JSON list of C-alpha atoms and ligand atoms in Angstrom, two decimals:
[
{"chain": "A", "resi": 15, "resn": "MET", "atom": "CA", "xyz": [110.21, 141.69, 82.34]},
{"chain": "A", "resi": 16, "resn": "ARG", "atom": "CA", "xyz": [109.12, 138.48, 80.77]},
{"chain": "A", "resi": 17, "resn": "LEU", "atom": "CA", "xyz": [110.78, 137.14, 77.63]},
{"chain": "A", "resi": 18, "resn": "THR", "atom": "CA", "xyz": [108.61, 134.90, 75.48]},
{"chain": "A", "resi": 19, "resn": "ILE", "atom": "CA", "xyz": [110.23, 133.31, 72.44]},
{"chain": "A", "resi": 20, "resn": "LEU", "atom": "CA", "xyz": [107.63, 133.27, 69.66]},
{"chain": "A", "resi": 21, "resn": "GLY", "atom": "CA", "xyz": [110.04, 131.89, 67.10]},
{"chain": "A", "resi": 22, "resn": "SER", "atom": "CA", "xyz": [113.73, 131.05, 67.16]},
{"chain": "A", "resi": 23, "resn": "SER", "atom": "CA", "xyz": [114.40, 129.36, 63.84]},
{"chain": "A", "resi": 24, "resn": "GLY", "atom": "CA", "xyz": [117.33, 130.84, 61.92]},
{"chain": "A", "resi": 25, "resn": "SER", "atom": "CA", "xyz": [117.23, 132.07, 58.32]},
{"chain": "A", "resi": 26, "resn": "VAL", "atom": "CA", "xyz": [113.93, 130.26, 57.54]},
{"chain": "A", "resi": 27, "resn": "PRO", "atom": "CA", "xyz": [111.01, 129.04, 59.64]},
{"chain": "A", "resi": 28, "resn": "ALA", "atom": "CA", "xyz": [111.04, 125.41, 60.77]},
{"chain": "A", "resi": 29, "resn": "PRO", "atom": "CA", "xyz": [108.16, 122.98, 61.43]},
{"chain": "A", "resi": 30, "resn": "GLY", "atom": "CA", "xyz": [106.57, 124.19, 64.68]},
{"chain": "A", "resi": 31, "resn": "ASN", "atom": "CA", "xyz": [109.02, 127.06, 64.99]},
{"chain": "A", "resi": 32, "resn": "PRO", "atom": "CA", "xyz": [108.51, 130.48, 63.35]},
{"chain": "A", "resi": 33, "resn": "ALA", "atom": "CA", "xyz": [111.52, 132.52, 62.30]},
{"chain": "A", "resi": 34, "resn": "SER", "atom": "CA", "xyz": [112.78, 135.22, 64.67]},
{"chain": "A", "resi": 35, "resn": "GLY", "atom": "CA", "xyz": [110.31, 136.74, 67.14]},
{"chain": "A", "resi": 36, "resn": "TYR", "atom": "CA", "xyz": [111.08, 137.72, 70.75]},
{"chain": "A", "resi": 37, "resn": "LEU", "atom": "CA", "xyz": [108.41, 139.28, 72.94]},
{"chain": "A", "resi": 38, "resn": "LEU", "atom": "CA", "xyz": [109.28, 141.34, 76.02]},
{"chain": "A", "resi": 39, "resn": "SER", "atom": "CA", "xyz": [106.40, 142.16, 78.30]},
{"chain": "A", "resi": 40, "resn": "ALA", "atom": "CA", "xyz": [105.99, 144.15, 81.49]},
{"chain": "A", "resi": 41, "resn": "PRO", "atom": "CA", "xyz": [102.79, 144.76, 83.47]},
{"chain": "A", "resi": 42, "resn": "GLY", "atom": "CA", "xyz": [100.67, 147.78, 82.60]},
{"chain": "A", "resi": 43, "resn": "ALA", "atom": "CA", "xyz": [102.28, 148.73, 79.28]},
{"chain": "A", "resi": 44, "resn": "PRO", "atom": "CA", "xyz": [102.43, 147.56, 75.67]},
{"chain": "A", "resi": 45, "resn": "SER", "atom": "CA", "xyz": [104.93, 144.78, 74.99]},
{"chain": "A", "resi": 46, "resn": "LEU", "atom": "CA", "xyz": [108.02, 145.13, 72.88]},
{"chain": "A", "resi": 47, "resn": "LEU", "atom": "CA", "xyz": [108.27, 142.69, 69.98]},
{"chain": "A", "resi": 48, "resn": "MET", "atom": "CA", "xyz": [111.80, 142.29, 68.65]},
{"chain": "A", "resi": 49, "resn": "ASP", "atom": "CA", "xyz": [111.63, 141.05, 65.05]},
{"chain": "A", "resi": 50, "resn": "MET", "atom": "CA", "xyz": [108.72, 139.46, 63.29]},
{"chain": "A", "resi": 51, "resn": "GLY", "atom": "CA", "xyz": [109.70, 136.61, 61.00]},
{"chain": "A", "resi": 52, "resn": "PRO", "atom": "CA", "xyz": [107.29, 134.27, 59.19]},
{"chain": "A", "resi": 53, "resn": "GLY", "atom": "CA", "xyz": [104.88, 132.60, 61.62]},
{"chain": "A", "resi": 54, "resn": "VAL", "atom": "CA", "xyz": [105.39, 135.03, 64.51]},
{"chain": "A", "resi": 55, "resn": "LEU", "atom": "CA", "xyz": [101.95, 136.66, 64.25]},
{"chain": "A", "resi": 56, "resn": "ALA", "atom": "CA", "xyz": [100.23, 133.29, 64.65]},
{"chain": "A", "resi": 57, "resn": "HIS", "atom": "CA", "xyz": [102.13, 132.56, 67.85]},
{"chain": "A", "resi": 58, "resn": "LEU", "atom": "CA", "xyz": [101.64, 136.13, 69.11]},
{"chain": "A", "resi": 59, "resn": "GLN", "atom": "CA", "xyz": [97.85, 135.67, 68.87]},
{"chain": "A", "resi": 60, "resn": "GLU", "atom": "CA", "xyz": [98.12, 132.83, 71.38]},
{"chain": "A", "resi": 61, "resn": "ILE", "atom": "CA", "xyz": [99.98, 135.02, 73.88]},
{"chain": "A", "resi": 62, "resn": "GLN", "atom": "CA", "xyz": [98.35, 138.47, 73.78]},
{"chain": "A", "resi": 63, "resn": "ASP", "atom": "CA", "xyz": [96.41, 141.02, 71.74]},
{"chain": "A", "resi": 64, "resn": "PRO", "atom": "CA", "xyz": [98.73, 141.52, 68.72]},
{"chain": "A", "resi": 65, "resn": "ASN", "atom": "CA", "xyz": [97.85, 145.24, 68.67]},
{"chain": "A", "resi": 66, "resn": "ASP", "atom": "CA", "xyz": [99.27, 145.82, 72.13]},
{"chain": "A", "resi": 67, "resn": "ALA", "atom": "CA", "xyz": [102.94, 145.82, 71.18]},
{"chain": "A", "resi": 68, "resn": "HIS", "atom": "CA", "xyz": [105.62, 148.12, 69.89]},
{"chain": "A", "resi": 69, "resn": "VAL", "atom": "CA", "xyz": [107.82, 146.58, 67.20]},
{"chain": "A", "resi": 70, "resn": "ALA", "atom": "CA", "xyz": [111.61, 146.81, 66.90]},
{"chain": "A", "resi": 71, "resn": "PHE", "atom": "CA", "xyz": [113.52, 145.37, 63.96]},
{"chain": "A", "resi": 72, "resn": "SER", "atom": "CA", "xyz": [117.14, 144.26, 64.17]},
{"chain": "A", "resi": 73, "resn": "HIS", "atom": "CA", "xyz": [117.32, 144.32, 60.36]},
{"chain": "A", "resi": 74, "resn": "LEU", "atom": "CA", "xyz": [115.17, 143.71, 57.32]},
{"chain": "A", "resi": 75, "resn": "HIS", "atom": "CA", "xyz": [116.02, 140.25, 56.08]},
{"chain": "A", "resi": 76, "resn": "THR", "atom": "CA", "xyz": [112.81, 138.35, 55.41]},
{"chain": "A", "resi": 77, "resn": "ASP", "atom": "CA", "xyz": [113.25, 135.94, 58.32]},
{"chain": "A", "resi": 78, "resn": "HIS", "atom": "CA", "xyz": [113.06, 138.94, 60.71]},
{"chain": "A", "resi": 79, "resn": "CYS", "atom": "CA", "xyz": [110.28, 141.06, 59.27]},
{"chain": "A", "resi": 80, "resn": "ALA", "atom": "CA", "xyz": [107.98, 139.24, 56.82]},
{"chain": "A", "resi": 81, "resn": "ASP", "atom": "CA", "xyz": [105.03, 138.95, 59.23]},
{"chain": "A", "resi": 82, "resn": "PHE", "atom": "CA", "xyz": [104.87, 142.73, 59.67]},
{"chain": "A", "resi": 83, "resn": "ALA", "atom": "CA", "xyz": [102.66, 142.91, 56.57]},
{"chain": "A", "resi": 84, "resn": "SER", "atom": "CA", "xyz": [100.25, 140.49, 58.27]},
{"chain": "A", "resi": 85, "resn": "LEU", "atom": "CA", "xyz": [100.31, 142.57, 61.45]},
{"chain": "A", "resi": 86, "resn": "LEU", "atom": "CA", "xyz": [99.25, 145.64, 59.46]},
{"chain": "A", "resi": 87, "resn": "VAL", "atom": "CA", "xyz": [96.25, 143.70, 58.13]},
{"chain": "A", "resi": 88, "resn": "TRP", "atom": "CA", "xyz": [95.32, 142.64, 61.68]},
{"chain": "A", "resi": 89, "resn": "ARG", "atom": "CA", "xyz": [95.69, 146.17, 63.06]},
{"chain": "A", "resi": 90, "resn": "ARG", "atom": "CA", "xyz": [93.70, 147.83, 60.29]},
{"chain": "A", "resi": 91, "resn": "PHE", "atom": "CA", "xyz": [91.07, 145.29, 59.32]},
{"chain": "A", "resi": 92, "resn": "HIS", "atom": "CA", "xyz": [90.27, 143.08, 62.30]},
{"chain": "A", "resi": 93, "resn": "PRO", "atom": "CA", "xyz": [86.45, 143.36, 62.34]},
{"chain": "A", "resi": 94, "resn": "THR", "atom": "CA", "xyz": [86.06, 143.74, 66.10]},
{"chain": "A", "resi": 95, "resn": "ALA", "atom": "CA", "xyz": [89.52, 144.47, 67.51]},
{"chain": "A", "resi": 96, "resn": "SER", "atom": "CA", "xyz": [91.49, 146.69, 65.18]},
{"chain": "A", "resi": 97, "resn": "ALA", "atom": "CA", "xyz": [94.26, 148.82, 66.69]},
{"chain": "A", "resi": 98, "resn": "PRO", "atom": "CA", "xyz": [92.83, 151.72, 68.73]},
{"chain": "A", "resi": 99, "resn": "GLY", "atom": "CA", "xyz": [95.83, 153.97, 68.03]},
{"chain": "A", "resi": 100, "resn": "ARG", "atom": "CA", "xyz": [99.42, 154.07, 66.89]},
{"chain": "A", "resi": 101, "resn": "ASN", "atom": "CA", "xyz": [102.22, 152.05, 68.40]},
{"chain": "A", "resi": 102, "resn": "LEU", "atom": "CA", "xyz": [105.93, 152.65, 67.98]},
{"chain": "A", "resi": 103, "resn": "CYS", "atom": "CA", "xyz": [108.14, 151.02, 65.37]},
{"chain": "A", "resi": 104, "resn": "PHE", "atom": "CA", "xyz": [111.94, 151.15, 65.31]},
{"chain": "A", "resi": 105, "resn": "GLY", "atom": "CA", "xyz": [114.36, 149.74, 62.78]},
{"chain": "A", "resi": 106, "resn": "PRO", "atom": "CA", "xyz": [116.90, 150.49, 60.06]},
{"chain": "A", "resi": 107, "resn": "THR", "atom": "CA", "xyz": [116.52, 153.77, 58.18]},
{"chain": "A", "resi": 108, "resn": "ASP", "atom": "CA", "xyz": [114.74, 152.31, 55.16]},
{"chain": "A", "resi": 109, "resn": "THR", "atom": "CA", "xyz": [112.18, 150.28, 57.14]},
{"chain": "A", "resi": 110, "resn": "PRO", "atom": "CA", "xyz": [109.10, 152.26, 55.96]},
{"chain": "A", "resi": 111, "resn": "ASN", "atom": "CA", "xyz": [110.12, 151.88, 52.31]},
{"chain": "A", "resi": 112, "resn": "ARG", "atom": "CA", "xyz": [111.09, 148.23, 52.41]},
{"chain": "A", "resi": 113, "resn": "LEU", "atom": "CA", "xyz": [108.16, 147.06, 54.48]},
{"chain": "A", "resi": 114, "resn": "GLY", "atom": "CA", "xyz": [105.85, 149.46, 52.64]},
{"chain": "A", "resi": 115, "resn": "ARG", "atom": "CA", "xyz": [106.71, 147.68, 49.40]},
{"chain": "A", "resi": 116, "resn": "LEU", "atom": "CA", "xyz": [105.89, 144.36, 51.01]},
{"chain": "A", "resi": 117, "resn": "SER", "atom": "CA", "xyz": [102.25, 145.28, 51.59]},
{"chain": "A", "resi": 118, "resn": "ALA", "atom": "CA", "xyz": [101.58, 147.77, 48.77]},
{"chain": "A", "resi": 119, "resn": "ASP", "atom": "CA", "xyz": [98.75, 147.07, 46.32]},
{"chain": "A", "resi": 120, "resn": "ASP", "atom": "CA", "xyz": [100.61, 148.70, 43.42]},
{"chain": "A", "resi": 121, "resn": "PRO", "atom": "CA", "xyz": [103.92, 147.07, 42.29]},
{"chain": "A", "resi": 122, "resn": "GLU", "atom": "CA", "xyz": [105.61, 150.48, 42.47]},
{"chain": "A", "resi": 123, "resn": "GLY", "atom": "CA", "xyz": [103.70, 151.63, 45.55]},
{"chain": "A", "resi": 124, "resn": "ILE", "atom": "CA", "xyz": [104.66, 151.98, 49.19]},
{"chain": "A", "resi": 125, "resn": "ASP", "atom": "CA", "xyz": [102.08, 151.18, 51.86]},
{"chain": "A", "resi": 126, "resn": "ASP", "atom": "CA", "xyz": [102.50, 154.00, 54.40]},
{"chain": "A", "resi": 127, "resn": "MET", "atom": "CA", "xyz": [102.51, 152.59, 57.95]},
{"chain": "A", "resi": 128, "resn": "GLU", "atom": "CA", "xyz": [102.03, 156.04, 59.52]},
{"chain": "A", "resi": 129, "resn": "ASP", "atom": "CA", "xyz": [98.32, 155.47, 60.16]},
{"chain": "A", "resi": 130, "resn": "THR", "atom": "CA", "xyz": [99.06, 152.66, 62.61]},
{"chain": "A", "resi": 131, "resn": "PHE", "atom": "CA", "xyz": [102.76, 152.93, 63.59]},
{"chain": "A", "resi": 132, "resn": "ALA", "atom": "CA", "xyz": [104.95, 155.91, 64.45]},
{"chain": "A", "resi": 133, "resn": "PHE", "atom": "CA", "xyz": [108.35, 155.00, 63.02]},
{"chain": "A", "resi": 134, "resn": "ALA", "atom": "CA", "xyz": [111.77, 156.19, 64.17]},
{"chain": "A", "resi": 135, "resn": "PRO", "atom": "CA", "xyz": [115.07, 154.93, 62.71]},
{"chain": "A", "resi": 136, "resn": "TRP", "atom": "CA", "xyz": [117.72, 153.48, 64.99]},
{"chain": "A", "resi": 137, "resn": "VAL", "atom": "CA", "xyz": [120.80, 155.60, 65.59]},
{"chain": "A", "resi": 138, "resn": "SER", "atom": "CA", "xyz": [123.59, 153.37, 66.89]},
{"chain": "A", "resi": 139, "resn": "GLY", "atom": "CA", "xyz": [124.27, 154.07, 70.55]},
{"chain": "A", "resi": 140, "resn": "GLN", "atom": "CA", "xyz": [121.24, 156.34, 70.98]},
{"chain": "A", "resi": 141, "resn": "PRO", "atom": "CA", "xyz": [118.83, 154.97, 73.61]},
{"chain": "A", "resi": 142, "resn": "GLU", "atom": "CA", "xyz": [115.10, 155.04, 72.88]},
{"chain": "A", "resi": 143, "resn": "LEU", "atom": "CA", "xyz": [112.41, 155.12, 75.57]},
{"chain": "A", "resi": 144, "resn": "VAL", "atom": "CA", "xyz": [109.75, 152.51, 74.77]},
{"chain": "A", "resi": 145, "resn": "ASP", "atom": "CA", "xyz": [107.19, 152.60, 77.61]},
{"chain": "A", "resi": 146, "resn": "LYS", "atom": "CA", "xyz": [108.63, 150.36, 80.36]},
{"chain": "A", "resi": 147, "resn": "PHE", "atom": "CA", "xyz": [111.91, 149.79, 78.50]},
{"chain": "A", "resi": 148, "resn": "THR", "atom": "CA", "xyz": [114.95, 151.67, 77.30]},
{"chain": "A", "resi": 149, "resn": "VAL", "atom": "CA", "xyz": [116.31, 150.13, 74.11]},
{"chain": "A", "resi": 150, "resn": "THR", "atom": "CA", "xyz": [119.80, 150.94, 72.84]},
{"chain": "A", "resi": 151, "resn": "PRO", "atom": "CA", "xyz": [120.72, 149.78, 69.33]},
{"chain": "A", "resi": 152, "resn": "PHE", "atom": "CA", "xyz": [124.28, 148.84, 68.41]},
{"chain": "A", "resi": 153, "resn": "SER", "atom": "CA", "xyz": [125.40, 148.75, 64.78]},
{"chain": "A", "resi": 154, "resn": "VAL", "atom": "CA", "xyz": [126.65, 145.26, 63.90]},
{"chain": "A", "resi": 155, "resn": "VAL", "atom": "CA", "xyz": [128.15, 143.48, 60.86]},
{"chain": "A", "resi": 156, "resn": "HIS", "atom": "CA", "xyz": [125.78, 141.92, 58.31]},
{"chain": "A", "resi": 157, "resn": "PRO", "atom": "CA", "xyz": [125.18, 142.28, 54.54]},
{"chain": "A", "resi": 158, "resn": "ILE", "atom": "CA", "xyz": [122.51, 144.95, 55.21]},
{"chain": "A", "resi": 159, "resn": "GLN", "atom": "CA", "xyz": [122.18, 147.59, 57.93]},
{"chain": "A", "resi": 160, "resn": "ALA", "atom": "CA", "xyz": [121.69, 145.64, 61.16]},
{"chain": "A", "resi": 161, "resn": "PHE", "atom": "CA", "xyz": [121.57, 146.28, 64.89]},
{"chain": "A", "resi": 162, "resn": "ALA", "atom": "CA", "xyz": [121.90, 144.40, 68.13]},
{"chain": "A", "resi": 163, "resn": "MET", "atom": "CA", "xyz": [119.61, 145.66, 70.90]},
{"chain": "A", "resi": 164, "resn": "ARG", "atom": "CA", "xyz": [120.23, 146.14, 74.59]},
{"chain": "A", "resi": 165, "resn": "VAL", "atom": "CA", "xyz": [117.02, 146.43, 76.61]},
{"chain": "A", "resi": 166, "resn": "GLU", "atom": "CA", "xyz": [116.73, 147.69, 80.19]},
{"chain": "A", "resi": 167, "resn": "GLU", "atom": "CA", "xyz": [113.47, 147.54, 82.13]},
{"chain": "A", "resi": 168, "resn": "HIS", "atom": "CA", "xyz": [112.70, 150.66, 84.15]},
{"chain": "A", "resi": 169, "resn": "GLY", "atom": "CA", "xyz": [112.25, 150.04, 87.86]},
{"chain": "A", "resi": 170, "resn": "SER", "atom": "CA", "xyz": [113.56, 146.49, 88.08]},
{"chain": "A", "resi": 171, "resn": "GLY", "atom": "CA", "xyz": [116.74, 147.26, 86.16]},
{"chain": "A", "resi": 172, "resn": "ALA", "atom": "CA", "xyz": [116.53, 143.86, 84.43]},
{"chain": "A", "resi": 173, "resn": "THR", "atom": "CA", "xyz": [118.61, 143.73, 81.25]},
{"chain": "A", "resi": 174, "resn": "LEU", "atom": "CA", "xyz": [118.53, 141.68, 78.07]},
{"chain": "A", "resi": 175, "resn": "ALA", "atom": "CA", "xyz": [120.56, 141.86, 74.88]},
{"chain": "A", "resi": 176, "resn": "TYR", "atom": "CA", "xyz": [119.67, 140.43, 71.47]},
{"chain": "A", "resi": 177, "resn": "SER", "atom": "CA", "xyz": [122.35, 140.03, 68.83]},
{"chain": "A", "resi": 178, "resn": "GLY", "atom": "CA", "xyz": [120.09, 140.16, 65.80]},
{"chain": "A", "resi": 179, "resn": "ASP", "atom": "CA", "xyz": [122.15, 138.73, 62.91]},
{"chain": "A", "resi": 180, "resn": "SER", "atom": "CA", "xyz": [125.82, 139.60, 62.90]},
{"chain": "A", "resi": 181, "resn": "ALA", "atom": "CA", "xyz": [129.32, 138.47, 62.10]},
{"chain": "A", "resi": 182, "resn": "TYR", "atom": "CA", "xyz": [131.77, 138.66, 65.00]},
{"chain": "A", "resi": 183, "resn": "THR", "atom": "CA", "xyz": [132.19, 142.23, 66.25]},
{"chain": "A", "resi": 184, "resn": "GLU", "atom": "CA", "xyz": [133.18, 143.86, 69.53]},
{"chain": "A", "resi": 185, "resn": "ALA", "atom": "CA", "xyz": [129.86, 145.72, 69.35]},
{"chain": "A", "resi": 186, "resn": "LEU", "atom": "CA", "xyz": [128.13, 142.51, 70.42]},
{"chain": "A", "resi": 187, "resn": "ILE", "atom": "CA", "xyz": [130.25, 142.41, 73.58]},
{"chain": "A", "resi": 188, "resn": "GLU", "atom": "CA", "xyz": [129.41, 146.04, 74.27]},
{"chain": "A", "resi": 189, "resn": "ALA", "atom": "CA", "xyz": [125.68, 145.44, 73.71]},
{"chain": "A", "resi": 190, "resn": "ALA", "atom": "CA", "xyz": [125.64, 142.42, 76.00]},
{"chain": "A", "resi": 191, "resn": "ARG", "atom": "CA", "xyz": [127.88, 143.73, 78.79]},
{"chain": "A", "resi": 192, "resn": "ASP", "atom": "CA", "xyz": [126.71, 142.22, 82.15]},
{"chain": "A", "resi": 193, "resn": "VAL", "atom": "CA", "xyz": [123.14, 141.56, 80.95]},
{"chain": "A", "resi": 194, "resn": "ASP", "atom": "CA", "xyz": [120.84, 139.12, 82.72]},
{"chain": "A", "resi": 195, "resn": "VAL", "atom": "CA", "xyz": [119.95, 137.32, 79.48]},
{"chain": "A", "resi": 196, "resn": "PHE", "atom": "CA", "xyz": [121.81, 137.35, 76.17]},
{"chain": "A", "resi": 197, "resn": "LEU", "atom": "CA", "xyz": [119.92, 136.06, 73.14]},
{"chain": "A", "resi": 198, "resn": "CYS", "atom": "CA", "xyz": [122.69, 135.30, 70.69]},
{"chain": "A", "resi": 199, "resn": "GLU", "atom": "CA", "xyz": [122.51, 133.99, 67.17]},
{"chain": "A", "resi": 200, "resn": "ALA", "atom": "CA", "xyz": [124.59, 130.97, 66.11]},
{"chain": "A", "resi": 201, "resn": "THR", "atom": "CA", "xyz": [123.57, 130.53, 62.49]},
{"chain": "A", "resi": 202, "resn": "TRP", "atom": "CA", "xyz": [126.68, 128.68, 61.40]},
{"chain": "A", "resi": 203, "resn": "GLY", "atom": "CA", "xyz": [126.18, 125.85, 63.89]},
{"chain": "A", "resi": 204, "resn": "PRO", "atom": "CA", "xyz": [129.06, 124.77, 66.12]},
{"chain": "A", "resi": 205, "resn": "SER", "atom": "CA", "xyz": [131.94, 126.33, 64.16]},
{"chain": "A", "resi": 206, "resn": "CYS", "atom": "CA", "xyz": [132.55, 129.20, 61.72]},
{"chain": "A", "resi": 207, "resn": "GLU", "atom": "CA", "xyz": [135.13, 127.21, 59.77]},
{"chain": "A", "resi": 208, "resn": "ASP", "atom": "CA", "xyz": [134.72, 127.57, 55.98]},
{"chain": "A", "resi": 209, "resn": "LYS", "atom": "CA", "xyz": [131.70, 129.85, 56.36]},
{"chain": "A", "resi": 210, "resn": "ILE", "atom": "CA", "xyz": [131.07, 133.07, 54.41]},
{"chain": "A", "resi": 211, "resn": "PRO", "atom": "CA", "xyz": [132.70, 136.08, 56.16]},
{"chain": "A", "resi": 212, "resn": "GLY", "atom": "CA", "xyz": [130.74, 139.15, 57.25]},
{"chain": "A", "resi": 213, "resn": "MET", "atom": "CA", "xyz": [127.40, 137.46, 57.86]},
{"chain": "A", "resi": 214, "resn": "HIS", "atom": "CA", "xyz": [126.95, 135.37, 60.99]},
{"chain": "A", "resi": 215, "resn": "ILE", "atom": "CA", "xyz": [128.57, 133.79, 64.02]},
{"chain": "A", "resi": 216, "resn": "CYS", "atom": "CA", "xyz": [128.60, 130.24, 65.39]},
{"chain": "A", "resi": 217, "resn": "GLY", "atom": "CA", "xyz": [128.22, 128.50, 68.74]},
{"chain": "A", "resi": 218, "resn": "GLN", "atom": "CA", "xyz": [131.89, 129.01, 69.57]},
{"chain": "A", "resi": 219, "resn": "ASP", "atom": "CA", "xyz": [131.61, 132.76, 68.94]},
{"chain": "A", "resi": 220, "resn": "ALA", "atom": "CA", "xyz": [128.39, 133.00, 70.97]},
{"chain": "A", "resi": 221, "resn": "GLY", "atom": "CA", "xyz": [130.25, 131.42, 73.91]},
{"chain": "A", "resi": 222, "resn": "ARG", "atom": "CA", "xyz": [133.26, 133.70, 73.47]},
{"chain": "A", "resi": 223, "resn": "ILE", "atom": "CA", "xyz": [131.11, 136.84, 73.32]},
{"chain": "A", "resi": 224, "resn": "ALA", "atom": "CA", "xyz": [128.98, 135.78, 76.31]},
{"chain": "A", "resi": 225, "resn": "ALA", "atom": "CA", "xyz": [132.13, 135.16, 78.36]},
{"chain": "A", "resi": 226, "resn": "ALA", "atom": "CA", "xyz": [133.79, 138.45, 77.33]},
{"chain": "A", "resi": 227, "resn": "ALA", "atom": "CA", "xyz": [130.61, 140.38, 78.12]},
{"chain": "A", "resi": 228, "resn": "GLY", "atom": "CA", "xyz": [130.10, 138.68, 81.49]},
{"chain": "A", "resi": 229, "resn": "VAL", "atom": "CA", "xyz": [126.46, 137.81, 80.79]},
{"chain": "A", "resi": 230, "resn": "LYS", "atom": "CA", "xyz": [124.48, 135.97, 83.46]},
{"chain": "A", "resi": 231, "resn": "LYS", "atom": "CA", "xyz": [122.69, 133.62, 81.05]},
{"chain": "A", "resi": 232, "resn": "LEU", "atom": "CA", "xyz": [123.15, 132.75, 77.38]},
{"chain": "A", "resi": 233, "resn": "ILE", "atom": "CA", "xyz": [120.33, 131.65, 75.11]},
{"chain": "A", "resi": 234, "resn": "VAL", "atom": "CA", "xyz": [121.59, 130.35, 71.78]},
{"chain": "A", "resi": 235, "resn": "THR", "atom": "CA", "xyz": [119.15, 131.10, 68.98]},
{"chain": "A", "resi": 236, "resn": "HIS", "atom": "CA", "xyz": [118.67, 131.62, 65.21]},
{"chain": "A", "resi": 237, "resn": "ILE", "atom": "CA", "xyz": [119.89, 128.13, 64.35]},
{"chain": "A", "resi": 238, "resn": "PRO", "atom": "CA", "xyz": [118.58, 127.00, 60.93]},
{"chain": "A", "resi": 239, "resn": "PRO", "atom": "CA", "xyz": [116.67, 123.72, 60.56]},
{"chain": "A", "resi": 240, "resn": "TRP", "atom": "CA", "xyz": [119.68, 122.14, 58.83]},
{"chain": "A", "resi": 241, "resn": "ALA", "atom": "CA", "xyz": [122.20, 122.80, 61.63]},
{"chain": "A", "resi": 242, "resn": "ASP", "atom": "CA", "xyz": [122.95, 120.63, 64.67]},
{"chain": "A", "resi": 243, "resn": "LYS", "atom": "CA", "xyz": [121.42, 122.48, 67.65]},
{"chain": "A", "resi": 244, "resn": "GLU", "atom": "CA", "xyz": [122.85, 120.36, 70.45]},
{"chain": "A", "resi": 245, "resn": "ALA", "atom": "CA", "xyz": [126.36, 120.52, 69.00]},
{"chain": "A", "resi": 246, "resn": "THR", "atom": "CA", "xyz": [126.01, 124.30, 68.66]},
{"chain": "A", "resi": 247, "resn": "VAL", "atom": "CA", "xyz": [125.07, 124.71, 72.32]},
{"chain": "A", "resi": 248, "resn": "ALA", "atom": "CA", "xyz": [127.93, 122.38, 73.30]},
{"chain": "A", "resi": 249, "resn": "ALA", "atom": "CA", "xyz": [130.35, 124.50, 71.25]},
{"chain": "A", "resi": 250, "resn": "ALA", "atom": "CA", "xyz": [129.23, 127.63, 73.11]},
{"chain": "A", "resi": 251, "resn": "ALA", "atom": "CA", "xyz": [129.68, 125.84, 76.43]},
{"chain": "A", "resi": 252, "resn": "ARG", "atom": "CA", "xyz": [133.36, 125.27, 75.70]},
{"chain": "A", "resi": 253, "resn": "PHE", "atom": "CA", "xyz": [133.95, 129.03, 75.92]},
{"chain": "A", "resi": 254, "resn": "TYR", "atom": "CA", "xyz": [131.29, 130.18, 78.43]},
{"chain": "A", "resi": 255, "resn": "ASP", "atom": "CA", "xyz": [130.83, 128.50, 81.80]},
{"chain": "A", "resi": 256, "resn": "GLY", "atom": "CA", "xyz": [127.54, 130.17, 82.82]},
{"chain": "A", "resi": 257, "resn": "PRO", "atom": "CA", "xyz": [124.06, 128.77, 82.21]},
{"chain": "A", "resi": 258, "resn": "ILE", "atom": "CA", "xyz": [123.20, 128.12, 78.56]},
{"chain": "A", "resi": 259, "resn": "GLU", "atom": "CA", "xyz": [119.91, 127.18, 76.97]},
{"chain": "A", "resi": 260, "resn": "LEU", "atom": "CA", "xyz": [118.74, 126.56, 73.45]},
{"chain": "A", "resi": 261, "resn": "GLY", "atom": "CA", "xyz": [116.10, 129.11, 72.43]},
{"chain": "A", "resi": 262, "resn": "VAL", "atom": "CA", "xyz": [112.87, 127.29, 71.58]},
{"chain": "A", "resi": 263, "resn": "PRO", "atom": "CA", "xyz": [109.38, 128.59, 70.75]},
{"chain": "A", "resi": 264, "resn": "GLY", "atom": "CA", "xyz": [107.17, 128.99, 73.83]},
{"chain": "A", "resi": 265, "resn": "MET", "atom": "CA", "xyz": [110.13, 129.43, 76.17]},
{"chain": "A", "resi": 266, "resn": "GLN", "atom": "CA", "xyz": [109.36, 132.03, 78.83]},
{"chain": "A", "resi": 267, "resn": "ILE", "atom": "CA", "xyz": [111.91, 133.57, 81.18]},
{"chain": "A", "resi": 268, "resn": "ASP", "atom": "CA", "xyz": [111.10, 136.09, 83.90]},
{"chain": "A", "resi": 269, "resn": "LEU", "atom": "CA", "xyz": [113.96, 138.45, 84.63]},
{"chain": "B", "resi": 22, "resn": "ZN", "atom": "ZN1", "xyz": [118.22, 135.94, 60.19]},
{"chain": "B", "resi": 23, "resn": "ZN", "atom": "ZN1", "xyz": [119.95, 138.50, 58.39]}
]
């Protein structure tokens, strides 16, 4: 599979870097787009037909899902290339309601995505078959329902895990066990000291989790514009001695 980072900025978009969007593609099948923060649709247009992707949400904070409303407009109303059929959408239980409110015309209304996406809610630990991939969600710790995802490509056996947003939890180690690539958030920057509990992790935690899980490569991501990216990667490197990279938009990794 090929990972393309469409956006890696944490909590809010940054100049030249959309908020969370991670595209997994494999030949001969629709891609899998994990999260769709502000700016992701613009970058996706440069990479592929935006209609040719299933969408999987880690959780429904704005920085992970706001561009879904724009994707619905593209799929329904593009004058020459609207979506030819339904794709799959996975996410927390209340995804259709929350995202339906985002694009409803009426203030009390809910825009029903069923015409263009077939939605199924994540059940923690229950694998979902998504064309060339099997995706297993893992319930994690965040102020709203949130999931990490473990993705395995059929045939090649390549594996990738994505933390989504989470405070420290053993579930992240389980999700990332022995994967080829671990995309791990580090919102708090280098250290979690004096940070709000129950929300996020830091570079040190990302390194600890990557080491405990035995991942083959760590990509540190979801760092806000106000945090020190190099120091965050360096903090992770103190606890994990494998290869580490900073997640940046346009980065592509074949695995
Ligand atoms: Zn976030
Ligand atoms: Zn969040």
